[in-house]
Amino acid sequence: MTSDTPGGLMARLRRRRSQPRGRVRRRLGTVVRLTLALTLAGGVYAVFAPGLSADDTPQLSTAAEEGKALFDQSCISCHGRNAQGVPDRGPSLIGVGAAAVEFQVSTGRMPMARQEAQAPRKPAMFDDDQTRQLAQYIQELGGGPQVPEGGLRAPQGDEETIARGGNLFRINCSSCHAFGGGGGALSSGKYAPSLSEATDKQLYAAMLTGPQNMPVFGDNQLTPDQKKEIISYVQESLKQDRDPGGWGLGRFGPVTEGLAIFLVGIVLLVFTALWIAGKS
Amino acid sequence: MKRRKVDVNAVPGKVAGGLDERFQAATPLRSILNKVFPDHWSFLLGEIALFSFIVLILTGTFLTFFYTPSLTTVTYDGSYAPLRGVHMSEAYASSLNLSFDVRGGLIMRQMHHWAALTFVAAIVVHMFRIFFTGAFRKPRETNWIIGLTLFWLGFLNGFTGYSLPDDALSGTGLRIASAIMLSIPVIGSWVTTSIFNGEFPGHVIMSRFYIAHVFLIPLALLALISVHLGLVFKQKHTQWPGPGRTEHNVVGERFVPRYTIKQGGFFMIVFGVIALMGGLFQINPIWLFGPYEAYTVSAASQPDWYVMFLDGSTRLFPAWELRFDLWGWGEGYTVPPIFWPTVVLPGLLTVLPMAYPFIEARLTKDYRSHNLLQRPRDVPARTSLGAMAIAFWLVLTLSGGNDVIADKFHISLNAMTWAGRIGLLLAPPLAYYITYRICLGLQQHDREVLAHGVETGIIRRLPDGRFIEVHQPLAPVDDEGHGHLEYAGWVVPKKMNRLGALAPAIRGFFFPIEKPAEAPVSPGHPPVEPKSKREEITK
């Protein structure tokens, strides 16, 4: 460090001026040789490492190219060029994976209508093919979790599959989505949405990627088989439950039950009281 | 053998005579059977509670045949497929069996639950009537206090019943109840451990709650209801002021037969409405909640509506935790924040209303006995206080369900909480002010009609071009056209058809009654005069 002080540097320059020219030429030769060696090494590396070619856009499959076109039209304003994200507008999508794209786009959450606490579910803007192309683009851009191919429900035949799925649902899901899957409030305007419209793929992708305020249930927390059991429970039991007790009052629990007793029960009985007392 | 002739018509009299010779029941029975009850729709609200209590006993007895109050773990293998193979307590398994495998079990359980909600709701509505009409005043303070005790007993019985199925929702409620008990300073941990026989949940809580729910509390309810009704008999029912009604008589119908017949019919209707709700509206779907485990809690876990105000107070109360040295027990003695909204608040809400009749008597210096009711508008201070209490309770109850409201109406939950906090402070005084002004306005209008007469809707143009509305005075007027009627504490007619000026008034609720029922004969009633001939109103 001390040699970098101005005094030391001046002294060195003075010394260099006093040296003979032959030494300068020798040094120049060294520089030339070094440059040539470096160029050679770099050239060889450049030839054998295609990723570092001058072309900065990656080689995309046809589907991904289509997806990129869609992305550049509908997503780029918030997620930025090459899905790098735009500060205060949209996050980077590098590494979110095809699963995240399929969830967000197929449920209509993306593209967002406006910036708010949480993107609500709405009619999807892209059809299945377009969604797959977008997902493929993001997947090829940065990798990430993917929804596995094939059936996403637990295999039929095992009687206790749904019971196990129900147990897992009550442990992991009902604290936000509520016992009936109708959703619930979170802080500051955020919420856990209703599961009533969710498809198998969306449920799986949601667990895998943890969209918006949902935690990620990676394959270490819930194995793929457990995820499938939960999906089986939601789709085959929760949604098929035909409310044997009558109208389910939205399955909101005691809130609507309390409303019903006053709006229906007490109102009916007070009118009856009016009627009976009027008959005198 | 010679057949003896039986005079059928004489049988009831003979039987009754025979009974009276043996038990001397005629004299006391006569006074009961001849008891007169005044007739007004608002006097029937308490009956709703009484009748739903009877439904509760009937349906509850059915449920006890199939319910097992045990926390022993079993594996479910009943007919509800999605829970087959799940480990659960016997209490929960038997509740599922009684819902799905017992014929008529589900509708019985639902009727029981709806009847419970109706019971407490009717108690509250009945209490409003008592409060707003001043029926709690001397000599009926005791019955007011008994009524409040009945509410809290109903509250307790509702809570123990809510806990019995041992589903995830009731277990969550029980967990909260244990936390509330734990929060009581000094004795909290002892209370909790003695009720749960150790740490929550323990193994005995279901059998303890069961005996409390089906025996101890219902017994107390039954005893207090008997005293409540006995006092109504002894002290006589209050009545509205009106023609022929004084502080010393009761105008109405005899207990037998008219009143009994009407009440019998009313019981059938209450039963019917509860059965209808039990059959049409699903309540407490325990199969969706799943068995209670310490790790399961669902979003929107609420208590039944009559407990929801305590849930709301807990949600609104700030997290103020007190830590101090309690008489040398060391630093860090903690009074958790939950103590204030769930122990102190209900304590106040019990003591203040119980003391209210005495407070009001002291403030108004009115220590006389009252048998005539007051119209709410005539006592604006009390009516406004009542409105204030209702506003307070409504804000708390709505806050108890604020997560459901926030979610379904797309409001921020934080905004709901703050709206509740501010509303809890602002809504009651606002309710007081508005109610007071409305009461004064109604009073004033009564006086105005007494002085100027009823608006006829007839607009007349005077020769000088002015327009006036013609009023029908209710009594002879002085030179200035003003009536001099005293306000009698009862409804002032404000429409012409109330005076019989329009077509004959059609009586009946849904259908006109063809022949008007004869007015009950009572000594104080003024004789009805024949209708005078109609004339056109000219002034």
mmCIF file of N, CA, C and O in Angstrom, chain A residues 159 163 170-171 174-176 178-179 182-189 191 237 241 243-247 249 251-252 254-255 257 261-262 265-266 269 272-277 279-280, chain B residues 39 41 44 48 80 82-84 86 110 114 117-118 121 253 262 266 269 277 280-284 287-290 295-299 302-303 305 308 403 407-408 412-414 507 509:
data_model
loop_
_atom_site.group_PDB
_atom_site.id
_atom_site.type_symbol
_atom_site.label_atom_id
_atom_site.label_comp_id
_atom_site.label_asym_id
_atom_site.label_seq_id
_atom_site.Cartn_x
_atom_site.Cartn_y
_atom_site.Cartn_z
ATOM 1 N N GLU A 159 -58.703 -46.058 -0.588
ATOM 2 C CA GLU A 159 -59.852 -45.460 0.087
ATOM 3 C C GLU A 159 -59.456 -44.236 0.913
ATOM 4 O O GLU A 159 -60.216 -43.290 1.036
ATOM 5 N N ALA A 163 -59.068 -38.958 2.692
ATOM 6 C CA ALA A 163 -58.963 -38.660 4.121
ATOM 7 C C ALA A 163 -57.600 -38.064 4.438
ATOM 8 O O ALA A 163 -57.489 -37.083 5.182
ATOM 9 N N ARG A 170 -56.368 -29.544 6.131
ATOM 10 C CA ARG A 170 -56.685 -28.845 7.385
ATOM 11 C C ARG A 170 -55.427 -28.346 8.070
ATOM 12 O O ARG A 170 -55.444 -27.304 8.731
ATOM 13 N N ILE A 171 -54.317 -29.074 7.908
ATOM 14 C CA ILE A 171 -53.077 -28.616 8.526
ATOM 15 C C ILE A 171 -52.510 -27.427 7.758
ATOM 16 O O ILE A 171 -52.127 -26.420 8.338
ATOM 17 N N SER A 174 -56.275 -24.768 5.458
ATOM 18 C CA SER A 174 -57.517 -24.185 5.956
ATOM 19 C C SER A 174 -57.268 -22.945 6.807
ATOM 20 O O SER A 174 -58.175 -22.144 6.977
ATOM 21 N N SER A 175 -56.052 -22.764 7.309
ATOM 22 C CA SER A 175 -55.834 -21.580 8.134
ATOM 23 C C SER A 175 -55.978 -20.300 7.330
ATOM 24 O O SER A 175 -56.248 -19.244 7.898
ATOM 25 N N CYS A 176 -55.811 -20.359 5.995
ATOM 26 C CA CYS A 176 -56.067 -19.178 5.176
ATOM 27 C C CYS A 176 -57.285 -19.365 4.277
ATOM 28 O O CYS A 176 -58.096 -18.464 4.127
ATOM 29 N N ALA A 178 -59.759 -21.352 4.643
ATOM 30 C CA ALA A 178 -60.920 -21.723 5.449
ATOM 31 C C ALA A 178 -61.332 -23.173 5.198
ATOM 32 O O ALA A 178 -61.006 -23.760 4.173
ATOM 33 N N PHE A 179 -62.071 -23.727 6.164
ATOM 34 C CA PHE A 179 -62.385 -25.157 6.144
ATOM 35 C C PHE A 179 -63.151 -25.553 4.883
ATOM 36 O O PHE A 179 -63.024 -26.660 4.402
ATOM 37 N N GLY A 182 -63.418 -21.569 0.972
ATOM 38 C CA GLY A 182 -64.038 -20.340 0.475
ATOM 39 C C GLY A 182 -63.140 -19.125 0.563
ATOM 40 O O GLY A 182 -63.523 -18.043 0.138
ATOM 41 N N GLY A 183 -61.956 -19.296 1.136
ATOM 42 C CA GLY A 183 -61.038 -18.174 1.236
ATOM 43 C C GLY A 183 -61.192 -17.417 2.535
ATOM 44 O O GLY A 183 -62.131 -17.642 3.303
ATOM 45 N N GLY A 184 -60.252 -16.527 2.774
ATOM 46 C CA GLY A 184 -60.288 -15.750 4.014
ATOM 47 C C GLY A 184 -59.443 -14.506 3.877
ATOM 48 O O GLY A 184 -58.687 -14.345 2.912
ATOM 49 N N ALA A 185 -59.587 -13.606 4.856
ATOM 50 C CA ALA A 185 -58.880 -12.333 4.798
ATOM 51 C C ALA A 185 -57.463 -12.480 5.333
ATOM 52 O O ALA A 185 -57.211 -13.248 6.246
ATOM 53 N N LEU A 186 -56.547 -11.732 4.730
ATOM 54 C CA LEU A 186 -55.200 -11.578 5.285
ATOM 55 C C LEU A 186 -55.054 -10.098 5.621
ATOM 56 O O LEU A 186 -55.998 -9.329 5.498
ATOM 57 N N SER A 187 -53.855 -9.690 6.013
ATOM 58 C CA SER A 187 -53.716 -8.304 6.452
ATOM 59 C C SER A 187 -53.724 -7.331 5.271
ATOM 60 O O SER A 187 -53.402 -7.691 4.142
ATOM 61 N N SER A 188 -54.108 -6.099 5.553
ATOM 62 C CA SER A 188 -53.984 -4.974 4.615
ATOM 63 C C SER A 188 -54.579 -5.239 3.245
ATOM 64 O O SER A 188 -53.963 -4.942 2.225
ATOM 65 N N GLY A 189 -55.767 -5.775 3.196
ATOM 66 C CA GLY A 189 -56.441 -5.940 1.922
ATOM 67 C C GLY A 189 -56.033 -7.169 1.138
ATOM 68 O O GLY A 189 -56.576 -7.428 0.076
ATOM 69 N N TYR A 191 -55.693 -11.306 0.655
ATOM 70 C CA TYR A 191 -56.630 -12.362 1.014
ATOM 71 C C TYR A 191 -56.207 -13.675 0.396
ATOM 72 O O TYR A 191 -55.442 -13.698 -0.568
ATOM 73 N N SER A 237 -63.815 -34.018 -2.860
ATOM 74 C CA SER A 237 -64.597 -34.064 -1.623
ATOM 75 C C SER A 237 -65.174 -32.690 -1.293
ATOM 76 O O SER A 237 -66.373 -32.514 -1.166
ATOM 77 N N ASP A 241 -69.045 -31.900 -1.980
ATOM 78 C CA ASP A 241 -69.906 -31.974 -0.805
ATOM 79 C C ASP A 241 -71.161 -31.177 -1.078
ATOM 80 O O ASP A 241 -71.109 -29.975 -1.314
ATOM 81 N N ASP A 243 -73.637 -30.303 0.738
ATOM 82 C CA ASP A 243 -74.280 -29.705 1.901
ATOM 83 C C ASP A 243 -75.505 -30.506 2.346
ATOM 84 O O ASP A 243 -76.650 -30.082 2.153
ATOM 85 N N PRO A 244 -75.287 -31.673 2.943
ATOM 86 C CA PRO A 244 -76.414 -32.530 3.319
ATOM 87 C C PRO A 244 -77.392 -31.853 4.268
ATOM 88 O O PRO A 244 -78.529 -32.283 4.381
ATOM 89 N N GLY A 245 -76.946 -30.782 4.936
ATOM 90 C CA GLY A 245 -77.842 -30.141 5.903
ATOM 91 C C GLY A 245 -78.751 -29.083 5.299
ATOM 92 O O GLY A 245 -79.447 -28.397 6.022
ATOM 93 N N GLY A 246 -78.725 -28.909 4.001
ATOM 94 C CA GLY A 246 -79.552 -27.862 3.401
ATOM 95 C C GLY A 246 -78.682 -26.833 2.717
ATOM 96 O O GLY A 246 -77.557 -27.127 2.309
ATOM 97 N N TRP A 247 -79.192 -25.619 2.608
ATOM 98 C CA TRP A 247 -78.394 -24.551 2.008
ATOM 99 C C TRP A 247 -77.215 -24.229 2.931
ATOM 100 O O TRP A 247 -77.393 -24.010 4.128
ATOM 101 N N LEU A 249 -75.363 -21.679 3.363
ATOM 102 C CA LEU A 249 -75.177 -20.295 3.820
ATOM 103 C C LEU A 249 -73.788 -19.788 3.457
ATOM 104 O O LEU A 249 -73.169 -19.039 4.208
ATOM 105 N N ARG A 251 -71.129 -21.284 3.529
ATOM 106 C CA ARG A 251 -70.099 -21.943 4.351
ATOM 107 C C ARG A 251 -69.175 -20.932 5.021
ATOM 108 O O ARG A 251 -67.965 -21.128 5.095
ATOM 109 N N PHE A 252 -69.748 -19.827 5.470
ATOM 110 C CA PHE A 252 -68.920 -18.833 6.147
ATOM 111 C C PHE A 252 -68.886 -19.068 7.641
ATOM 112 O O PHE A 252 -68.341 -18.261 8.379
ATOM 113 N N PRO A 254 -70.274 -19.367 11.595
ATOM 114 C CA PRO A 254 -71.271 -18.748 12.470
ATOM 115 C C PRO A 254 -71.667 -17.326 12.097
ATOM 116 O O PRO A 254 -72.698 -16.843 12.567
ATOM 117 N N VAL A 255 -70.893 -16.646 11.243
ATOM 118 C CA VAL A 255 -71.258 -15.268 10.890
ATOM 119 C C VAL A 255 -72.580 -15.249 10.142
ATOM 120 O O VAL A 255 -73.523 -14.540 10.509
ATOM 121 N N GLU A 257 -74.633 -17.743 9.943
ATOM 122 C CA GLU A 257 -75.666 -18.407 10.748
ATOM 123 C C GLU A 257 -76.332 -17.406 11.689
ATOM 124 O O GLU A 257 -77.554 -17.406 11.859
ATOM 125 N N ILE A 261 -80.331 -16.275 11.683
ATOM 126 C CA ILE A 261 -81.285 -16.429 12.772
ATOM 127 C C ILE A 261 -82.047 -15.127 12.980
ATOM 128 O O ILE A 261 -83.229 -15.148 13.327
ATOM 129 N N PHE A 262 -81.402 -13.994 12.716
ATOM 130 C CA PHE A 262 -82.129 -12.739 12.883
ATOM 131 C C PHE A 262 -82.967 -12.417 11.641
ATOM 132 O O PHE A 262 -84.128 -12.054 11.748
ATOM 133 N N GLY A 265 -85.200 -16.324 11.171
ATOM 134 C CA GLY A 265 -85.902 -16.850 12.335
ATOM 135 C C GLY A 265 -86.644 -15.783 13.108
ATOM 136 O O GLY A 265 -87.876 -15.831 13.251
ATOM 137 N N ILE A 266 -85.930 -14.781 13.593
ATOM 138 C CA ILE A 266 -86.555 -13.786 14.466
ATOM 139 C C ILE A 266 -87.558 -12.946 13.682
ATOM 140 O O ILE A 266 -88.644 -12.648 14.185
ATOM 141 N N LEU A 269 -90.700 -14.930 13.338
ATOM 142 C CA LEU A 269 -91.422 -15.111 14.593
ATOM 143 C C LEU A 269 -92.021 -13.800 15.084
ATOM 144 O O LEU A 269 -93.101 -13.802 15.679
ATOM 145 N N THR A 272 -95.075 -13.369 13.209
ATOM 146 C CA THR A 272 -96.093 -14.255 13.769
ATOM 147 C C THR A 272 -96.697 -13.640 15.020
ATOM 148 O O THR A 272 -97.918 -13.673 15.221
ATOM 149 N N ALA A 273 -95.845 -13.062 15.860
ATOM 150 C CA ALA A 273 -96.335 -12.431 17.086
ATOM 151 C C ALA A 273 -97.296 -11.290 16.741
ATOM 152 O O ALA A 273 -98.354 -11.145 17.346
ATOM 153 N N LEU A 274 -96.922 -10.508 15.719
ATOM 154 C CA LEU A 274 -97.804 -9.417 15.282
ATOM 155 C C LEU A 274 -99.148 -9.973 14.826
ATOM 156 O O LEU A 274 -100.205 -9.434 15.135
ATOM 157 N N TRP A 275 -99.083 -11.084 14.107
ATOM 158 C CA TRP A 275 -100.287 -11.686 13.548
ATOM 159 C C TRP A 275 -101.181 -12.212 14.672
ATOM 160 O O TRP A 275 -102.387 -11.961 14.697
ATOM 161 N N ILE A 276 -100.545 -12.939 15.613
ATOM 162 C CA ILE A 276 -101.331 -13.533 16.694
ATOM 163 C C ILE A 276 -101.932 -12.444 17.575
ATOM 164 O O ILE A 276 -103.105 -12.501 17.954
ATOM 165 N N ALA A 277 -101.113 -11.425 17.886
ATOM 166 C CA ALA A 277 -101.625 -10.369 18.751
ATOM 167 C C ALA A 277 -102.712 -9.567 18.041
ATOM 168 O O ALA A 277 -103.596 -9.008 18.680
ATOM 169 N N LYS A 279 -104.997 -10.843 16.248
ATOM 170 C CA LYS A 279 -106.216 -11.660 16.197
ATOM 171 C C LYS A 279 -106.941 -11.636 17.519
ATOM 172 O O LYS A 279 -107.132 -12.677 18.132
ATOM 173 N N SER A 280 -107.290 -10.482 18.018
ATOM 174 C CA SER A 280 -107.972 -10.519 19.305
ATOM 175 C C SER A 280 -109.253 -9.707 19.237
ATOM 176 O O SER A 280 -109.440 -8.931 18.317
ATOM 177 N N ASP B 39 -102.737 -7.974 25.835
ATOM 178 C CA ASP B 39 -102.424 -8.465 24.506
ATOM 179 C C ASP B 39 -101.667 -7.408 23.721
ATOM 180 O O ASP B 39 -102.185 -6.327 23.457
ATOM 181 N N TRP B 41 -98.270 -7.454 20.646
ATOM 182 C CA TRP B 41 -97.296 -8.351 20.005
ATOM 183 C C TRP B 41 -95.964 -8.384 20.747
ATOM 184 O O TRP B 41 -95.304 -9.412 20.818
ATOM 185 N N LEU B 44 -95.072 -11.041 23.322
ATOM 186 C CA LEU B 44 -94.924 -12.443 22.923
ATOM 187 C C LEU B 44 -93.464 -12.809 22.637
ATOM 188 O O LEU B 44 -93.167 -13.944 22.304
ATOM 189 N N ILE B 48 -91.203 -16.659 22.676
ATOM 190 C CA ILE B 48 -90.365 -17.306 21.660
ATOM 191 C C ILE B 48 -89.210 -18.024 22.357
ATOM 192 O O ILE B 48 -88.888 -19.168 22.047
ATOM 193 N N TYR B 80 -69.383 -41.383 6.287
ATOM 194 C CA TYR B 80 -68.864 -40.189 5.625
ATOM 195 C C TYR B 80 -67.473 -40.500 5.087
ATOM 196 O O TYR B 80 -66.480 -40.477 5.828
ATOM 197 N N PRO B 82 -65.028 -39.123 3.191
ATOM 198 C CA PRO B 82 -63.795 -38.339 3.251
ATOM 199 C C PRO B 82 -63.088 -38.357 4.604
ATOM 200 O O PRO B 82 -61.966 -37.876 4.703
ATOM 201 N N LEU B 83 -63.718 -38.870 5.648
ATOM 202 C CA LEU B 83 -63.024 -38.913 6.939
ATOM 203 C C LEU B 83 -62.721 -40.347 7.347
ATOM 204 O O LEU B 83 -62.190 -40.573 8.432
ATOM 205 N N ARG B 84 -63.060 -41.315 6.498
ATOM 206 C CA ARG B 84 -62.863 -42.702 6.890
ATOM 207 C C ARG B 84 -61.381 -42.985 7.081
ATOM 208 O O ARG B 84 -60.565 -42.627 6.237
ATOM 209 N N VAL B 86 -59.621 -41.713 9.532
ATOM 210 C CA VAL B 86 -58.967 -40.639 10.279
ATOM 211 C C VAL B 86 -59.104 -40.898 11.770
ATOM 212 O O VAL B 86 -60.145 -41.357 12.240
ATOM 213 N N GLN B 110 -79.357 -30.122 13.720
ATOM 214 C CA GLN B 110 -79.486 -28.765 13.173
ATOM 215 C C GLN B 110 -80.611 -27.996 13.859
ATOM 216 O O GLN B 110 -80.473 -26.811 14.147
ATOM 217 N N TRP B 114 -80.205 -24.500 15.742
ATOM 218 C CA TRP B 114 -81.008 -23.315 15.388
ATOM 219 C C TRP B 114 -81.868 -22.892 16.575
ATOM 220 O O TRP B 114 -82.064 -21.689 16.812
ATOM 221 N N LEU B 117 -79.771 -20.852 18.846
ATOM 222 C CA LEU B 117 -79.591 -19.488 18.368
ATOM 223 C C LEU B 117 -80.871 -18.682 18.564
ATOM 224 O O LEU B 117 -80.848 -17.510 18.970
ATOM 225 N N THR B 118 -82.027 -19.325 18.287
ATOM 226 C CA THR B 118 -83.306 -18.641 18.473
ATOM 227 C C THR B 118 -83.521 -18.297 19.937
ATOM 228 O O THR B 118 -83.994 -17.193 20.270
ATOM 229 N N ALA B 121 -81.385 -15.373 20.861
ATOM 230 C CA ALA B 121 -81.837 -14.191 20.112
ATOM 231 C C ALA B 121 -83.154 -13.670 20.687
ATOM 232 O O ALA B 121 -83.329 -12.461 20.873
ATOM 233 N N GLU B 253 -106.900 -10.788 28.108
ATOM 234 C CA GLU B 253 -107.624 -12.034 27.945
ATOM 235 C C GLU B 253 -107.318 -12.963 29.097
ATOM 236 O O GLU B 253 -106.222 -12.949 29.653
ATOM 237 N N LYS B 262 -104.061 -19.428 22.123
ATOM 238 C CA LYS B 262 -103.182 -18.636 21.259
ATOM 239 C C LYS B 262 -101.718 -19.021 21.465
ATOM 240 O O LYS B 262 -100.954 -19.148 20.506
ATOM 241 N N PHE B 266 -98.943 -20.488 18.995
ATOM 242 C CA PHE B 266 -97.645 -19.818 18.826
ATOM 243 C C PHE B 266 -96.500 -20.810 19.019
ATOM 244 O O PHE B 266 -95.509 -20.777 18.282
ATOM 245 N N ILE B 269 -95.980 -22.691 15.936
ATOM 246 C CA ILE B 269 -95.316 -21.909 14.886
ATOM 247 C C ILE B 269 -93.818 -21.791 15.177
ATOM 248 O O ILE B 269 -92.983 -21.931 14.284
ATOM 249 N N MET B 277 -85.935 -24.166 9.621
ATOM 250 C CA MET B 277 -84.538 -23.744 9.516
ATOM 251 C C MET B 277 -83.620 -24.944 9.623
ATOM 252 O O MET B 277 -82.622 -25.045 8.917
ATOM 253 N N LEU B 280 -83.773 -26.627 6.229
ATOM 254 C CA LEU B 280 -83.407 -25.892 5.015
ATOM 255 C C LEU B 280 -82.000 -25.308 5.067
ATOM 256 O O LEU B 280 -81.338 -25.198 4.050
ATOM 257 N N PHE B 281 -81.572 -24.899 6.249
ATOM 258 C CA PHE B 281 -80.279 -24.215 6.340
ATOM 259 C C PHE B 281 -79.272 -25.083 7.081
ATOM 260 O O PHE B 281 -79.503 -25.474 8.219
ATOM 261 N N GLN B 282 -78.180 -25.328 6.437
ATOM 262 C CA GLN B 282 -77.129 -26.122 7.076
ATOM 263 C C GLN B 282 -76.440 -25.297 8.145
ATOM 264 O O GLN B 282 -76.074 -24.145 7.915
ATOM 265 N N ILE B 283 -76.280 -25.881 9.313
ATOM 266 C CA ILE B 283 -75.601 -25.152 10.391
ATOM 267 C C ILE B 283 -74.509 -26.034 10.970
ATOM 268 O O ILE B 283 -74.706 -27.234 11.146
ATOM 269 N N ASN B 284 -73.363 -25.418 11.207
ATOM 270 C CA ASN B 284 -72.249 -26.107 11.847
ATOM 271 C C ASN B 284 -71.910 -27.428 11.165
ATOM 272 O O ASN B 284 -72.058 -28.496 11.755
ATOM 273 N N TRP B 287 -68.540 -32.053 9.667
ATOM 274 C CA TRP B 287 -67.754 -32.953 8.827
ATOM 275 C C TRP B 287 -66.750 -32.200 7.975
ATOM 276 O O TRP B 287 -65.717 -32.741 7.604
ATOM 277 N N LEU B 288 -67.031 -30.928 7.685
ATOM 278 C CA LEU B 288 -66.067 -30.132 6.923
ATOM 279 C C LEU B 288 -64.939 -29.636 7.825
ATOM 280 O O LEU B 288 -63.816 -29.450 7.383
ATOM 281 N N PHE B 289 -65.260 -29.386 9.094
ATOM 282 C CA PHE B 289 -64.241 -28.846 9.997
ATOM 283 C C PHE B 289 -63.154 -29.871 10.296
ATOM 284 O O PHE B 289 -62.022 -29.524 10.541
ATOM 285 N N GLY B 290 -63.533 -31.151 10.297
ATOM 286 C CA GLY B 290 -62.577 -32.191 10.652
ATOM 287 C C GLY B 290 -62.397 -32.273 12.156
ATOM 288 O O GLY B 290 -62.914 -31.450 12.902
ATOM 289 N N TYR B 295 -53.018 -28.456 15.891
ATOM 290 C CA TYR B 295 -52.387 -27.738 14.783
ATOM 291 C C TYR B 295 -53.390 -27.272 13.737
ATOM 292 O O TYR B 295 -53.005 -26.683 12.744
ATOM 293 N N THR B 296 -54.671 -27.591 13.885
ATOM 294 C CA THR B 296 -55.604 -27.116 12.866
ATOM 295 C C THR B 296 -56.363 -25.914 13.380
ATOM 296 O O THR B 296 -56.892 -25.917 14.480
ATOM 297 N N VAL B 297 -56.393 -24.884 12.581
ATOM 298 C CA VAL B 297 -57.282 -23.765 12.846
ATOM 299 C C VAL B 297 -57.665 -23.201 11.488
ATOM 300 O O VAL B 297 -56.843 -23.084 10.592
ATOM 301 N N SER B 298 -58.941 -22.937 11.319
ATOM 302 C CA SER B 298 -59.425 -22.486 10.021
ATOM 303 C C SER B 298 -59.559 -20.979 10.015
ATOM 304 O O SER B 298 -59.758 -20.361 11.057
ATOM 305 N N ALA B 299 -59.434 -20.394 8.813
ATOM 306 C CA ALA B 299 -59.822 -18.987 8.679
ATOM 307 C C ALA B 299 -61.298 -18.892 9.008
ATOM 308 O O ALA B 299 -62.038 -19.864 8.874
ATOM 309 N N GLN B 302 -65.316 -18.509 13.968
ATOM 310 C CA GLN B 302 -66.071 -17.612 14.843
ATOM 311 C C GLN B 302 -66.889 -18.417 15.837
ATOM 312 O O GLN B 302 -67.235 -19.553 15.573
ATOM 313 N N PRO B 303 -67.203 -17.794 16.969
ATOM 314 C CA PRO B 303 -68.176 -18.418 17.863
ATOM 315 C C PRO B 303 -69.583 -18.139 17.349
ATOM 316 O O PRO B 303 -69.757 -17.407 16.386
ATOM 317 N N TRP B 305 -73.315 -16.427 17.352
ATOM 318 C CA TRP B 305 -73.469 -14.976 17.293
ATOM 319 C C TRP B 305 -73.473 -14.304 18.662
ATOM 320 O O TRP B 305 -73.014 -13.175 18.804
ATOM 321 N N MET B 308 -70.069 -13.611 19.778
ATOM 322 C CA MET B 308 -69.226 -12.907 18.809
ATOM 323 C C MET B 308 -68.801 -11.526 19.291
ATOM 324 O O MET B 308 -67.749 -11.037 18.920
ATOM 325 N N ASP B 403 -63.218 -10.450 9.752
ATOM 326 C CA ASP B 403 -62.401 -11.044 8.682
ATOM 327 C C ASP B 403 -63.289 -11.541 7.543
ATOM 328 O O ASP B 403 -62.937 -11.410 6.378
ATOM 329 N N ASP B 407 -63.169 -9.978 3.834
ATOM 330 C CA ASP B 407 -62.885 -10.818 2.683
ATOM 331 C C ASP B 407 -63.994 -10.723 1.643
ATOM 332 O O ASP B 407 -63.724 -10.555 0.455
ATOM 333 N N LYS B 408 -65.241 -10.805 2.102
ATOM 334 C CA LYS B 408 -66.331 -10.892 1.131
ATOM 335 C C LYS B 408 -66.690 -9.542 0.534
ATOM 336 O O LYS B 408 -67.252 -9.466 -0.539
ATOM 337 N N SER B 412 -59.962 -3.888 3.415
ATOM 338 C CA SER B 412 -58.766 -4.294 4.127
ATOM 339 C C SER B 412 -59.126 -4.674 5.562
ATOM 340 O O SER B 412 -59.888 -3.989 6.233
ATOM 341 N N LEU B 413 -58.573 -5.790 6.026
ATOM 342 C CA LEU B 413 -58.854 -6.244 7.391
ATOM 343 C C LEU B 413 -58.364 -5.214 8.409
ATOM 344 O O LEU B 413 -59.009 -4.969 9.430
ATOM 345 N N ASN B 414 -57.228 -4.588 8.106
ATOM 346 C CA ASN B 414 -56.715 -3.562 9.019
ATOM 347 C C ASN B 414 -57.673 -2.388 9.100
ATOM 348 O O ASN B 414 -57.926 -1.840 10.173
ATOM 349 N N ARG B 507 -109.847 -5.085 8.994
ATOM 350 C CA ARG B 507 -109.013 -5.695 10.015
ATOM 351 C C ARG B 507 -108.502 -7.035 9.514
ATOM 352 O O ARG B 507 -109.095 -7.666 8.657
ATOM 353 N N PHE B 509 -104.625 -9.567 9.274
ATOM 354 C CA PHE B 509 -103.215 -9.413 8.949
ATOM 355 C C PHE B 509 -102.968 -9.660 7.472
ATOM 356 O O PHE B 509 -102.532 -8.779 6.751
#
